[in-house]
Short mmCIF file of C-alpha atoms in Angstrom, two decimals:
data_model
loop_
_atom_site.label_atom_id
_atom_site.label_comp_id
_atom_site.label_asym_id
_atom_site.label_seq_id
_atom_site.Cartn_x
_atom_site.Cartn_y
_atom_site.Cartn_z
CA LYS A 236 -11.91 -11.11 5.71
CA ARG A 237 -12.00 -7.99 6.98
CA GLY A 238 -8.49 -7.46 8.73
CA GLY A 239 -9.28 -10.34 10.65
CA GLY A 240 -9.52 -8.63 13.87
CA MET A 241 -6.38 -6.56 13.49
CA PRO A 242 -6.69 -3.10 14.46
CA LYS A 243 -7.01 -0.28 11.51
CA VAL A 244 -3.79 1.83 10.97
CA SER A 245 -3.48 4.26 8.14
CA LEU A 246 -0.89 3.81 5.84
CA GLU A 247 0.16 7.19 6.59
CA GLU A 248 0.67 5.82 10.25
CA ALA A 249 2.50 2.91 9.19
CA MET A 250 4.94 4.93 7.13
CA LYS A 251 5.55 7.33 10.15
CA VAL A 252 6.59 4.04 11.79
CA SER A 253 8.75 2.82 8.93
CA LEU A 254 10.07 6.47 8.25
CA ALA A 255 11.50 6.88 11.82
CA PRO A 256 14.91 8.09 12.18
CA ASP A 257 16.25 4.84 13.12
CA GLY A 258 16.76 3.71 9.81
CA HIS A 259 13.41 1.74 8.53
CA LEU A 260 13.60 3.25 5.07
CA VAL A 261 15.54 -0.02 4.06
CA GLU A 262 12.84 -2.18 5.49
CA LEU A 263 9.72 -0.36 3.29
CA ASP A 264 11.45 -0.48 0.40
CA ASP A 265 12.32 -4.37 0.92
CA ALA A 266 8.39 -4.56 1.61
CA LEU A 267 7.49 -2.74 -1.39
CA GLY A 268 9.84 -4.76 -3.58
CA ARG A 269 7.81 -8.01 -2.01
CA LEU A 270 4.61 -6.51 -2.82
CA GLU A 271 5.25 -5.25 -6.27
CA HIS A 272 6.56 -8.97 -6.66
CA GLU A 273 3.50 -10.67 -5.75
CA HIS A 274 0.58 -7.52 -6.46
CA SER A 275 2.46 -5.63 -9.31
CA ARG A 276 -0.52 -3.38 -10.07
CA LYS A 277 -1.23 -3.16 -6.37
CA ALA A 278 2.10 -1.44 -5.80
CA GLN A 279 1.60 0.90 -8.76
CA VAL A 280 -1.20 2.22 -6.81
CA ILE A 281 0.60 2.53 -3.51
CA GLU A 282 3.54 4.54 -5.41
CA LEU A 283 1.07 6.50 -7.28
CA ARG A 284 -1.32 7.43 -4.16
CA PHE A 285 0.99 7.92 -1.58
CA PHE A 286 4.55 8.76 -2.81
CA VAL A 287 3.35 10.57 -6.51
CA GLY A 288 0.39 12.39 -4.56
CA LEU A 289 -2.62 11.71 -7.45
CA SER A 290 -6.08 11.03 -5.98
CA VAL A 291 -7.80 8.03 -6.47
CA GLU A 292 -9.33 9.09 -9.39
CA GLU A 293 -6.37 9.65 -10.93
CA THR A 294 -4.98 6.79 -9.96
CA ALA A 295 -7.75 4.82 -12.33
CA THR A 296 -7.32 6.85 -15.19
CA ALA A 297 -2.86 6.42 -15.20
CA LEU A 298 -3.65 2.42 -14.89
CA GLN A 299 -6.21 2.60 -16.60
CA ILE A 300 -8.63 0.88 -13.94
CA SER A 301 -11.86 1.86 -12.72
CA ILE A 302 -11.83 3.99 -9.17
CA ASP A 303 -13.41 0.66 -7.33
CA THR A 304 -10.31 -1.41 -8.11
CA VAL A 305 -8.04 1.66 -7.07
CA LYS A 306 -10.12 1.68 -3.49
CA ARG A 307 -10.00 -1.97 -3.31
CA ASP A 308 -5.96 -2.16 -4.29
CA TRP A 309 -5.32 0.55 -2.01
CA ARG A 310 -7.17 -1.08 0.77
CA PHE A 311 -5.43 -4.17 0.31
CA ALA A 312 -1.58 -3.12 -0.12
CA LYS A 313 -1.96 -0.83 3.02
CA LEU A 314 -3.49 -4.06 4.86
CA TRP A 315 -0.47 -5.86 3.22
CA LEU A 316 2.33 -3.66 3.78
CA LEU A 317 1.43 -3.41 7.52
CA ARG A 318 1.23 -6.91 7.77
CA ASP A 319 4.45 -7.25 6.40
CA LEU A 320 6.08 -4.30 8.00
CA THR A 321 5.33 -5.55 11.39
CA GLY A 322 5.88 -9.49 11.03
CA GLY A 323 2.06 -9.86 10.99
CA GLY A 324 1.95 -12.18 7.92
CA GLY A 325 0.82 -15.32 9.44
#
């Protein structure tokens, strides 16, 4: 329920690994595409927060959702991407 004992890794750390010069950008793009297919709004939260640089509050306003929903979506999407990128999808 709370990560299943997986180590905590920030999205920024996961992105650094994914954006390393050895060509993981395609894998990141593919993972974001899969996230968007399964969880569209959560992918939008990632795009707005990480790539556009919006705050939680700005993201909530842009998507017309609550701040708490943005926070939940952000946590979920970071874990989802980390599991997808590391092959830990179970």
